[in-house]
Every structure is written in structure tokens, then in C-alpha cells.
Short mmCIF file of C-alpha atoms in Angstrom, two decimals:
data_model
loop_
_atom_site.label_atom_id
_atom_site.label_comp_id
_atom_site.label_asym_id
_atom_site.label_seq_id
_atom_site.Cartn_x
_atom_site.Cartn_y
_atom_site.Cartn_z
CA UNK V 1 0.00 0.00 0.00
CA UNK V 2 1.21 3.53 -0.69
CA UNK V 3 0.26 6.03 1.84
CA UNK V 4 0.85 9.68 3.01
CA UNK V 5 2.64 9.66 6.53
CA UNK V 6 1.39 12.91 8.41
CA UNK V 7 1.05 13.42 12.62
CA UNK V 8 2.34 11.18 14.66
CA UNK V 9 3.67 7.39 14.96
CA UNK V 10 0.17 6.12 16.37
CA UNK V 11 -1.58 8.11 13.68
CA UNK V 12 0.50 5.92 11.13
CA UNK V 13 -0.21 2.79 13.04
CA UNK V 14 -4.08 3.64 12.89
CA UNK V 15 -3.72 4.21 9.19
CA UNK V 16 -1.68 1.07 8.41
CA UNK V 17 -4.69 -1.23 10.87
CA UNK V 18 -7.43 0.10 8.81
CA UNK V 19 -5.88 -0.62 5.04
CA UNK V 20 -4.48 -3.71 5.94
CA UNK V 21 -6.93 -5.27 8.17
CA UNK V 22 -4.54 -6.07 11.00
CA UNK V 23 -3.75 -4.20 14.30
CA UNK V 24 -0.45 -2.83 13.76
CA UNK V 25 1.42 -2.28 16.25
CA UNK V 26 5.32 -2.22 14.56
CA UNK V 27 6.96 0.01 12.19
CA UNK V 28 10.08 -1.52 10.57
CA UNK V 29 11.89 0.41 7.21
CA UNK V 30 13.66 -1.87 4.57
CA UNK V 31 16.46 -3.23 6.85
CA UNK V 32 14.43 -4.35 9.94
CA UNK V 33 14.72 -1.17 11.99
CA UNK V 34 12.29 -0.62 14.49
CA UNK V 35 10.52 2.91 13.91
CA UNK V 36 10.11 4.56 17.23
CA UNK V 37 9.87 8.18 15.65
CA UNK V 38 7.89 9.16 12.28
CA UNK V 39 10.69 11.86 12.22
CA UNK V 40 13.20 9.17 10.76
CA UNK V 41 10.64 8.38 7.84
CA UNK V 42 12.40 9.25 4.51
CA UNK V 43 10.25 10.03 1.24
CA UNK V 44 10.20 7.14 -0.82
CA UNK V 45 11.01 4.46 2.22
CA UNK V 46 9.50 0.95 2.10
CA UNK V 47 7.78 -0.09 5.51
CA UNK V 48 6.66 -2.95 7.58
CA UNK V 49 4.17 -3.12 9.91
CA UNK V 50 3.22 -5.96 11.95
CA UNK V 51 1.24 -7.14 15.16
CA UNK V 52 4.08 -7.47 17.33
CA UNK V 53 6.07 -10.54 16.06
CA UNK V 54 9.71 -9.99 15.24
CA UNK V 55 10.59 -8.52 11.83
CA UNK V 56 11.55 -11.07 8.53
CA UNK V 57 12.67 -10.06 5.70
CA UNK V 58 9.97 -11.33 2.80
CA UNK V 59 12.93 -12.04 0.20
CA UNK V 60 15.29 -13.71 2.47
CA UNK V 61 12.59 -15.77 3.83
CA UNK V 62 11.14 -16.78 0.40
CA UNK V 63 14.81 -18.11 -0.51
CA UNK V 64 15.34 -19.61 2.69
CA UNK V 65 11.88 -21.47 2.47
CA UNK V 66 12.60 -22.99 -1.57
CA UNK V 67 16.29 -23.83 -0.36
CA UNK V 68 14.06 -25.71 2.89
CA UNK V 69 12.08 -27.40 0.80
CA UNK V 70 14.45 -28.29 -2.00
CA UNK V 71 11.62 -27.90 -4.92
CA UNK V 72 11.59 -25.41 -7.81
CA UNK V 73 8.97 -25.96 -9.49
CA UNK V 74 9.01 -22.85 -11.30
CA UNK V 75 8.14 -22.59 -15.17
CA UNK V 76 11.11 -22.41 -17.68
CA UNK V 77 11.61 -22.43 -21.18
CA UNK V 78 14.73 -24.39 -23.24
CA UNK V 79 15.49 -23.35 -26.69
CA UNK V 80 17.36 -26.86 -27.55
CA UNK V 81 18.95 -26.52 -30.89
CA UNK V 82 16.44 -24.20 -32.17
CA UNK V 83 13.48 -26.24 -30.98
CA UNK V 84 11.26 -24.83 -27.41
CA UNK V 85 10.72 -27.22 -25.09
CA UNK V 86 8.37 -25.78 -21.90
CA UNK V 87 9.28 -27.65 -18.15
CA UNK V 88 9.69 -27.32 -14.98
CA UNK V 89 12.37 -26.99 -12.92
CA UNK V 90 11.70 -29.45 -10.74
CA UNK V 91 11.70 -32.32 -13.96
CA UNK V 92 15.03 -31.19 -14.74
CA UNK V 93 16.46 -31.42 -11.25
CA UNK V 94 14.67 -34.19 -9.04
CA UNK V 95 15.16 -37.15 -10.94
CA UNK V 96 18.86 -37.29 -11.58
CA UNK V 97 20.01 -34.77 -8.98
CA UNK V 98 23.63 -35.60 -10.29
CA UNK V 99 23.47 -34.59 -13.87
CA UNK V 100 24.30 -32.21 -16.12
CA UNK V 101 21.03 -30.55 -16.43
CA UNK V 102 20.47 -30.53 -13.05
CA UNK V 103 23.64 -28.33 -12.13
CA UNK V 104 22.52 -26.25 -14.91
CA UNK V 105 19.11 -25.58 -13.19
CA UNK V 106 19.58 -26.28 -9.29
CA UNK V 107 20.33 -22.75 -8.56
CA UNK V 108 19.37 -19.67 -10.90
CA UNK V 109 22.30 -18.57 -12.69
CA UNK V 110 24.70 -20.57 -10.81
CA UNK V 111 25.43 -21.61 -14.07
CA UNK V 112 25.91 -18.30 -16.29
CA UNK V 113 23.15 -20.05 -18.73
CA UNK V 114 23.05 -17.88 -21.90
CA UNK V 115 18.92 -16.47 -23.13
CA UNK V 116 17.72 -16.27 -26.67
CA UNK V 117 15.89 -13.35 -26.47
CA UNK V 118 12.83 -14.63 -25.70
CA UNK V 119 14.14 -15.64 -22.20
CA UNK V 120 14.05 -19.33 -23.18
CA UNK V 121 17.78 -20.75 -21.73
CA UNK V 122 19.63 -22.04 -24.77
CA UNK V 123 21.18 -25.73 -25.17
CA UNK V 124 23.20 -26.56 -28.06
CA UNK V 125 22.09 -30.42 -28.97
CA UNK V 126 19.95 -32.23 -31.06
CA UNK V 127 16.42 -31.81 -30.32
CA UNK V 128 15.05 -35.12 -32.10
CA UNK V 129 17.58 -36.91 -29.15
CA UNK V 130 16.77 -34.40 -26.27
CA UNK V 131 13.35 -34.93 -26.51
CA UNK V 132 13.00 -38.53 -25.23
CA UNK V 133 15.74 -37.51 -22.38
CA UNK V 134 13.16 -35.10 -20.90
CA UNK V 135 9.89 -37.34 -21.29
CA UNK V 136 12.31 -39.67 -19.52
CA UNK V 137 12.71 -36.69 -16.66
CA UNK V 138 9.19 -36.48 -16.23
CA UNK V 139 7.76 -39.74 -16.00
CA UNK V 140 10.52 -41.76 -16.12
CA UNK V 141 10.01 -44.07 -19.59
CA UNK V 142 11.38 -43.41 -22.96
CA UNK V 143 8.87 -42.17 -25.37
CA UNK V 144 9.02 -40.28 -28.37
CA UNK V 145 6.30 -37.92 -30.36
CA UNK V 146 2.87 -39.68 -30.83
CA UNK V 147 3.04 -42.17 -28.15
CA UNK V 148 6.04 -43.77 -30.22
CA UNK V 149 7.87 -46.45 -27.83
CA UNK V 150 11.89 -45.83 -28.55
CA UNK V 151 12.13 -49.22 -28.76
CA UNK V 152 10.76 -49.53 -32.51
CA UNK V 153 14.45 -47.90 -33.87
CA UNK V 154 18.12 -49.09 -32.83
CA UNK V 155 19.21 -46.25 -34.68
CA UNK V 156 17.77 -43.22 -32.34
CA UNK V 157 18.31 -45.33 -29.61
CA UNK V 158 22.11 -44.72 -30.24
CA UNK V 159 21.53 -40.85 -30.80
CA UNK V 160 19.61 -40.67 -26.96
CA UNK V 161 22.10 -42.91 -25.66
CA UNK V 162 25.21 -40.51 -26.85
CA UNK V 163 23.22 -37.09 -25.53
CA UNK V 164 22.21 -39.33 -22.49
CA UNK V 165 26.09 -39.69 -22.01
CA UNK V 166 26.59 -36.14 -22.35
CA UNK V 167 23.80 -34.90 -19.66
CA UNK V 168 25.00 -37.69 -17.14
CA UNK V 169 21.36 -39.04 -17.54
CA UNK V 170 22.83 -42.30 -15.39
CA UNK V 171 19.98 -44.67 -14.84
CA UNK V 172 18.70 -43.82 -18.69
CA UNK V 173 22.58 -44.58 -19.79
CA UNK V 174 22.04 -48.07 -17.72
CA UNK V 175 18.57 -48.75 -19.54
CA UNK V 176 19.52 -47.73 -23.20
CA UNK V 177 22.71 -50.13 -23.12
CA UNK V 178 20.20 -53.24 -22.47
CA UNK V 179 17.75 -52.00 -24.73
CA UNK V 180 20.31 -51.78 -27.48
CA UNK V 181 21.88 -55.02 -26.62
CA UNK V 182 18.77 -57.13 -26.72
CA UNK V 183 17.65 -54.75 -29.93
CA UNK V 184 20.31 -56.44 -32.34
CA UNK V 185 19.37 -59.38 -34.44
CA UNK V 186 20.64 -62.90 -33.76
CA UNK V 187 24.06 -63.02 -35.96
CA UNK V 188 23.61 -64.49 -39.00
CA UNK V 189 25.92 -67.43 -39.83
CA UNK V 190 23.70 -68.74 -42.76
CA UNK V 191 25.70 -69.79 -45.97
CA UNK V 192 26.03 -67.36 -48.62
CA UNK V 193 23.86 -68.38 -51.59
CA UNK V 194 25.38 -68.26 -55.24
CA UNK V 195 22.11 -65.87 -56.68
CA UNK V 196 23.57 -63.51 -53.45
CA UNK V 197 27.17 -64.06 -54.42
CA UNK V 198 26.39 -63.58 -58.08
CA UNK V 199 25.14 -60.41 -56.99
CA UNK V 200 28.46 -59.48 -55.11
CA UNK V 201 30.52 -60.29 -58.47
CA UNK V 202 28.39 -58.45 -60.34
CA UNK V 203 28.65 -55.32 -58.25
CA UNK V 204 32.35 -55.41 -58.25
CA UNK V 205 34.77 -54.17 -60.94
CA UNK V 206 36.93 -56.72 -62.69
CA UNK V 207 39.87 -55.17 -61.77
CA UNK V 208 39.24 -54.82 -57.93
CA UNK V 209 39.78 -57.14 -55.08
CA UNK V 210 36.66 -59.27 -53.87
CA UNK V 211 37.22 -60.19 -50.31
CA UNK V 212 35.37 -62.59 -48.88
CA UNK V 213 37.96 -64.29 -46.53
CA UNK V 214 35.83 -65.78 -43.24
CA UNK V 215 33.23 -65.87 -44.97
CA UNK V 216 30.53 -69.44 -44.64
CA UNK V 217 30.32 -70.83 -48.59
CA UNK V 218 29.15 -73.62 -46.94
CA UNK V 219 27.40 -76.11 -49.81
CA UNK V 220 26.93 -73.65 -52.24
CA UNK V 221 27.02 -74.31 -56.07
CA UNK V 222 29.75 -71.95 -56.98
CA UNK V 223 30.32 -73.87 -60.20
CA UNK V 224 31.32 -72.49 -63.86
CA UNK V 225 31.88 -68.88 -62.13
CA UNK V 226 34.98 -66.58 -62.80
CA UNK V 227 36.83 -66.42 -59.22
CA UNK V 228 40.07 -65.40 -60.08
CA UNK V 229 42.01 -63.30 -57.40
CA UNK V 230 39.07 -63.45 -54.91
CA UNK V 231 40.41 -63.72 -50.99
CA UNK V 232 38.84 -67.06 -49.83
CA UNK V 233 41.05 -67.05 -47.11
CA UNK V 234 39.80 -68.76 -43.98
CA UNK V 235 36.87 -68.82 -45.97
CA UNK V 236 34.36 -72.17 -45.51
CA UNK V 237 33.85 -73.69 -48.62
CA UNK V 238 33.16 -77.52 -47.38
CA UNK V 239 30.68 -79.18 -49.30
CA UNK V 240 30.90 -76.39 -52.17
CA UNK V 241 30.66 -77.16 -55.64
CA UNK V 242 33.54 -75.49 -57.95
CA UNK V 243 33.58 -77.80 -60.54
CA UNK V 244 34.81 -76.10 -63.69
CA UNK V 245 35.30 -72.80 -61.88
CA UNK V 246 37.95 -70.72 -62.25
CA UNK V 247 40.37 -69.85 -58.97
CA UNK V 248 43.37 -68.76 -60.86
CA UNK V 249 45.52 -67.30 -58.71
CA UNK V 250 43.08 -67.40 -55.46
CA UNK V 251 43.66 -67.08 -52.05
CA UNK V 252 42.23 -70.55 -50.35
CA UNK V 253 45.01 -70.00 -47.33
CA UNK V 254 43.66 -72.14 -44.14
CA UNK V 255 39.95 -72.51 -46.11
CA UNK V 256 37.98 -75.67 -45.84
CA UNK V 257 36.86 -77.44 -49.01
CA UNK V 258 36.90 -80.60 -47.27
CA UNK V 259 34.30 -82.47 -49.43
CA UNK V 260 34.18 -79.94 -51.84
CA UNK V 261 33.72 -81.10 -55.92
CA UNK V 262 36.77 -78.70 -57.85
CA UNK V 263 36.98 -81.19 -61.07
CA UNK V 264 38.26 -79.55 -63.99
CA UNK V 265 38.39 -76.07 -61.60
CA UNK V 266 41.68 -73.94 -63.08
CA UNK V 267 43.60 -73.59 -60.27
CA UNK V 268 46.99 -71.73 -61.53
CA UNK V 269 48.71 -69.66 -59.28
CA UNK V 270 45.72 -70.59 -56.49
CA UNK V 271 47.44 -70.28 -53.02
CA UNK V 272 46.07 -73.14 -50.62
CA UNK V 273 48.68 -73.00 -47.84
CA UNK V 274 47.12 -74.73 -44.84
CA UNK V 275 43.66 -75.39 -46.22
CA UNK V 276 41.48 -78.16 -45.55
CA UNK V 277 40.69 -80.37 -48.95
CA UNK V 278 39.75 -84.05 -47.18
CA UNK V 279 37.47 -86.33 -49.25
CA UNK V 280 37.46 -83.04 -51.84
CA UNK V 281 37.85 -84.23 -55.58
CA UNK V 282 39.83 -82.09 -57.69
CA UNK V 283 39.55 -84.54 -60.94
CA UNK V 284 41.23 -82.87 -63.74
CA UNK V 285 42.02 -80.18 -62.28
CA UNK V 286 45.12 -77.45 -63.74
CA UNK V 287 48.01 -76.13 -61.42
CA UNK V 288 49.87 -75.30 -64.18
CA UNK V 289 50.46 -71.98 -65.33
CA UNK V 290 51.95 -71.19 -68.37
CA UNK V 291 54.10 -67.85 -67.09
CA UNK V 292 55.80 -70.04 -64.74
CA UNK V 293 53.66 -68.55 -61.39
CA UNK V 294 53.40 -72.07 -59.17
CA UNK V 295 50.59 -73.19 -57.15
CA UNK V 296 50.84 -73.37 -53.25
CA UNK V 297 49.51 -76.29 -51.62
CA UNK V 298 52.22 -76.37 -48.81
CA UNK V 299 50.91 -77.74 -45.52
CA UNK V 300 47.70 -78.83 -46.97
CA UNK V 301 45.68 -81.51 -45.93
CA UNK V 302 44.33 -83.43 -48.30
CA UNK V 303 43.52 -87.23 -47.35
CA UNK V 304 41.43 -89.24 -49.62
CA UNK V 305 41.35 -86.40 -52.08
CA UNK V 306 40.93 -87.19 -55.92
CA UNK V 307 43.31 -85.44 -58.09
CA UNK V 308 43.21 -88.00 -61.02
CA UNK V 309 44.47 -86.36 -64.10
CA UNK V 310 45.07 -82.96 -62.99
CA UNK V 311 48.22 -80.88 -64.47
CA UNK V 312 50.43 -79.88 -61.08
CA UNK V 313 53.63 -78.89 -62.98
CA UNK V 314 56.29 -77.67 -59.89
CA UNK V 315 53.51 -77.60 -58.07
CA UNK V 316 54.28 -76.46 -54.17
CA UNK V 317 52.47 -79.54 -51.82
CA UNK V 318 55.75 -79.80 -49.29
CA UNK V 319 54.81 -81.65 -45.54
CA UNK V 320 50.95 -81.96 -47.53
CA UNK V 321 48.67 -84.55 -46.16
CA UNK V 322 48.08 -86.75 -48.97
CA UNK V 323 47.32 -89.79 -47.53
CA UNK V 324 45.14 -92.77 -49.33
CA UNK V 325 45.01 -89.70 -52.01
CA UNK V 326 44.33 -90.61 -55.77
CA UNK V 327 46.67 -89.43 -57.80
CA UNK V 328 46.52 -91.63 -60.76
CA UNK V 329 47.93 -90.04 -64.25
CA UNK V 330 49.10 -86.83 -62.61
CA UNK V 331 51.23 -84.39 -64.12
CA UNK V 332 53.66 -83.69 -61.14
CA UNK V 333 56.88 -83.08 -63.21
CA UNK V 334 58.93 -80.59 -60.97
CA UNK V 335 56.72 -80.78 -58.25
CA UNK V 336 57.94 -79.83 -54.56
CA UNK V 337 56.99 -83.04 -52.34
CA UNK V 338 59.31 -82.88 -49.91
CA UNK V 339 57.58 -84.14 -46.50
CA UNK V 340 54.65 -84.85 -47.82
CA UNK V 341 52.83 -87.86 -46.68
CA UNK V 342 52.29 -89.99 -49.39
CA UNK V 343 51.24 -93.34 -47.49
CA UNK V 344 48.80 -95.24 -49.78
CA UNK V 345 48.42 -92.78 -52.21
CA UNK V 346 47.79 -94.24 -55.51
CA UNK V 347 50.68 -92.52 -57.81
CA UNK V 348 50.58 -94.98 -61.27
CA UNK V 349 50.54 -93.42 -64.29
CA UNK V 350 51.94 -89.94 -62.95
CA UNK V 351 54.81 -87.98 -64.38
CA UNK V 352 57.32 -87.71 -61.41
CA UNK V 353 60.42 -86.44 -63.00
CA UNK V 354 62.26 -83.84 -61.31
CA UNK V 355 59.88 -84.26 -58.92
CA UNK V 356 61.08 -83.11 -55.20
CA UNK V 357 60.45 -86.27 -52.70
CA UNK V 358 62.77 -86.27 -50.03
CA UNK V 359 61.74 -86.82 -46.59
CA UNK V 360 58.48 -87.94 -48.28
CA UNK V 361 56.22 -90.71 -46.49
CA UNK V 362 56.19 -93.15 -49.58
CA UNK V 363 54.71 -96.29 -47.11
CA UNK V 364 51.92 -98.27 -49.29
CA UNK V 365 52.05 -95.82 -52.39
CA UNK V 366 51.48 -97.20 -55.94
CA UNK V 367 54.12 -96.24 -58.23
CA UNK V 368 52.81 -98.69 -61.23
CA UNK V 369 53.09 -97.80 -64.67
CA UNK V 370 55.18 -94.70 -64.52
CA UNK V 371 55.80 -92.32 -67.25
CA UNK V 372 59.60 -92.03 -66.02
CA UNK V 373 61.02 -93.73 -63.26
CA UNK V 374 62.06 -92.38 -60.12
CA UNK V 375 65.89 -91.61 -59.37
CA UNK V 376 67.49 -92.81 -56.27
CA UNK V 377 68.63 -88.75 -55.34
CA UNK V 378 64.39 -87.96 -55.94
CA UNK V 379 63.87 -90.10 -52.09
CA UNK V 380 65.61 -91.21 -49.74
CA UNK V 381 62.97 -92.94 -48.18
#
């Protein structure tokens, strides 16, 4: 109330109990001095009266109260990467008392927070993400516009979980990670088919690299196909059919083909070090290049394979498993068999000259009808 102060102290005191309803009895100015003289009245001076009870300031008390209580709830306005978003203080502060946004909001200004100049407090982040953080704040589940669970899309579940990170939003961090976890799909180790891997070779330049080392091949019909200089490296390829295919100069390093059909496949230049080939039958197949680049078999195991007929000119199949292999009519001129195991192989009919066989396991092998015979310096066992 504004009022004119005239006579005395009790004539102030009778003016104050009739505007205000109460029976003043007190006279305090601004700073809680008690008014004993209407002399010390200055123009302009802000007064209390009371009823007798000791003098509190309003402002003070109002802070002291809200700090009591803990609870701003308190309208407020976030401008969040151009987009308004209209809360309460309380939202931002009560659930996660330990995050970001509630440091930013426990105590006005305590963080310098910048104003667009509509007053709304500005937050550089994505709004599509920051929206599900704050229906999270208020009611503690993660929905998006609509009524749209979160759970429908892996991908924004990411986004909320990265600006979930950044706001220290720890119990929603906690929930996201299972969600996201139990959101993949089962891992798919299903063979590749040969319309899908037709697909792939179509797609991909002659002149680049197709790797597909790892991957399952598993009993597909890969037959007839071009796959020259493709990585099958580690690859599975058991069961596959390659007859007629072309590997020239493939990796098959440490792949299985055991049981795998490669008749007439042209293997020149193929690199098989390590790889699997048992029961595989490799009928008529060709190792042998032309420019002189040598096929690598080394290491390989290959028991009970059939290699009838095939053209292995200085082939490379040194400490090879080859055991109970048929290797009738054979072109192995020049070829590197040093430590190869060779027990009960069936070797008639092949051309072994300058043929490598030292240290060779020769125990049971057929060596009838030879197109040259072997020298004493070829094995020494």
C-alpha cells in the first residue's frame, strides 16, 4: 500500500490497521529497523508493519523457504537446438540430482546459462535426441512424439544414448545399453547363396579385389563362375561345388573345401597354404600356369582327395597330407613333395620327374606304370 505519513507514529499505526486489516502495532523500514519516531521516515522508504512478532525479511525468507524445501517448481523455457521445449524446474532437477542438467538448473544462474531473447535458456544439442531424455525426466520411460515407444528404432536409440552420455542421464545410460543389446538381431551365420554371391561379383569391378575371406560358402554351387584373385582365405567352402570354376591365382590360405567337388576347376597360381581339402575331388584339375607362377599347396591336408588327371607342374604340396590320395595319371613333373605324406596314395601313371620327394612318407604308395622312373637322389625314403 502507498500512503501519506502525516502526525504522529500512532496516527500511522491507525492508518496502516485500517488498510491492511490487522492491528499494527510495529513500524520496521527496509532493513528491519524498528521505527520509534515518524521523524526518521524518509520520502520514498518501504515499511513494515506488523502485530508485534519480530521482523523477517519477505525475500530472504522466500529463498530460505525454496532452499528448505528443495523444490523449484518454477516454469522455464529451453530453446534446444532451435526447438522450445516448456518444463519445470523441478523435472530437470529431481530425478537425476547428479546430472548435467540438473547443475545447470539447481540454482538460478549458478550456471551463467546464456537467453535467446525470448528468455528461453539455450542448449546446443539435437532436439530429435533431447526430446525422449526429458519425457524420460518427467515420467521416467522413454517415449518419443505420438506415443512412439523408442524401442521400434536401434538407430535413435544410439543418438539418446550418446546425448544421455553427455547430460549424465545415469539410470537412462544403464537402460539404453540393455535395450540396445537385446535390440540387435541374432548373428547371422547362414551360408552365402550363389544368386547372393552372383550379386556381389556383379557389383564389383573386374579389376578390384573381392574379399570374402571368413566368410561361410558352406554347400553352395559356386560352379562355372569366374573367381580369379578373390580372398577365400579362412573362408568355408566344405561341401561347395567349384567344378569347372575358375580360382586362378586365389587365395584358399587355411579354407575348408573338405568335401568340396573342384573337377576340372583352373587352379593356376591358387594359393592353398594350410587349407582343408579331405574327401574333396579335384579330378582334372590345372596347377599349371603357363608364365611359370606355381601353385601353393604347402601344408595342406588333403587325405582321400581325388586329383586324377590334374596338371600340377612344380607344383608347391611340401609336408601336404596326402594320404590314401588318388593321384593316378598326374602331371607332377617338378613338383615340390618334400615331407609330404604320401602313405597309400595311388601314384601310377603320374609324371614324377624332377619331382622333389625327399623326406616324403612313400609307405603303401602305388608307383605302377610310370611315365619315367624315379631316381634314387628324388627319395631317400
Amino acid at each position: 500500500q502507498v500512503v501519506a505519513v502525516y502526525g504522529t507514529l500512532s496516527d500511522l499505526l491507525s492508518v496502516a490497521s485500517n488498510k491492511l486489516g490487522i492491528k499494527a502495532t510495529s513500524v520496521y523500514n527496509g532493513k528491519g529497523g524498528l521505527i520509534d519516531d515518524i521523524a526518521l521516515i524518509r520520502d520514498d522508504d518501504v515499511l513494515f508493519v506488523c502485530e508485534g512478532e519480530p521482523f523477517i525479511d519477505p525475500q530472504t525468507d522466500g529463498r530460505a523457504q525454496e532452499e528448505l524445501t528443495g523444490s523449484h517448481t518454477d516454469w522455464l523455457t529451453l530453446n534446444v537446438g532451435g526447438r522450445y521445449f516448456t518444463t519445470t524446474r523441478s523435472t530437470l532437477v529431481n530425478k537425476e540430482p547428479d546430472s548435467m542438467l540438473a547443475h545447470m538448473f539447481k540454482d538460478k544462474d549458478a550456471w551463467g546459462n546464456k537467453q535467446d531473447p525470448r528468455g528461453a535458456f539455450l542448449i546446443d544439442r539435437s532436439p530429435e535426441y533431447f526430446e525422449p531424455i526429458l519425457n524420460y525426466l518427467r515420467h521416467g520411460q522413454l517415449i518419443v512424439n505420438d506415443g512412439i515407444n523408442l524401442l521400434g528404432s536401434t538407430a535413435l536409440f544410439v543418438g539418446v544414448l550418446e546425448e544421455a552420455r553427455f547430460f549424465g542421464i545415469d539410470s537412462l545410460i544403464e537402460h539404453l545399453e540393455i535395450a540396445i543389446k537385446n535390440s540387435q538381431p541374432a548373428e547371422d551365420h547362414s551360408p552365402i547363396s550363389r544368386k547372393e554371391f552372383v550379386r556381389f561379383l556383379l557389383a564389383t569391378p573386374t579389376k578390384s579385389e573381392l574379399r570374402c575371406q571368413g566368410l561361410n560358402f558352406s554347400g553352395a554351387d559356386l560352379s562355372r563362375l569366374d573367381l580369379r584373385y578373390i580372398n577365400f582365405k579362412m573362408a568355408n567352402l566344405s561341401r561347395c561345388n567349384l567344378a569347372h570354376a575358375n580360382l586362378c591365382c586365389a587365395n584358399l590360405e587355411r579354407a575348408d573345401l573338405s568335401g568340396s567337388v573342384l573337377d576340372c576347376a583352373n587352379l593356376q597360381g591358387v594359393k592353398m597354404l594350410c587349407s582343408n581339402a579331405e574327401g574333396a575331388s579335384l579330378k582334372g584339375c590345372n596347377f599349371e600356369d603357363p608364365s611359370g607362377l606355381k601353385a601353393n599347396l604347402e601344408g595342406k591336408f588333403l587325405p582321400g582327395v581325388d586329383m586324377e588327371g590334374s596338371q600340377m607342374t612344380g607344383i608347391n604340396l611340401r609336408v601336404a597330407t596326402l594320404k590314401n590320395a588318388k593321384l593316378k595319371n598326374c602331371n607332377l613333373r617338378g613338383a615340390t613333395l618334400a615331407g609330404t605324406d604320401l602313405e597309400n596314395c595311388d601314384l601310377s601313371g603320374c609324371d614324377l620327374q624332377e619331382a622333389n620327394l625327399r623326406g616324403s612318407n612313400v609307405k603303401g604308395a602305388i608307383f605302377e606304370e610310370m611315365l619315367t622312373p624315379l631316381h634314387m637322389s628324388q627319395s631317400v625314403r
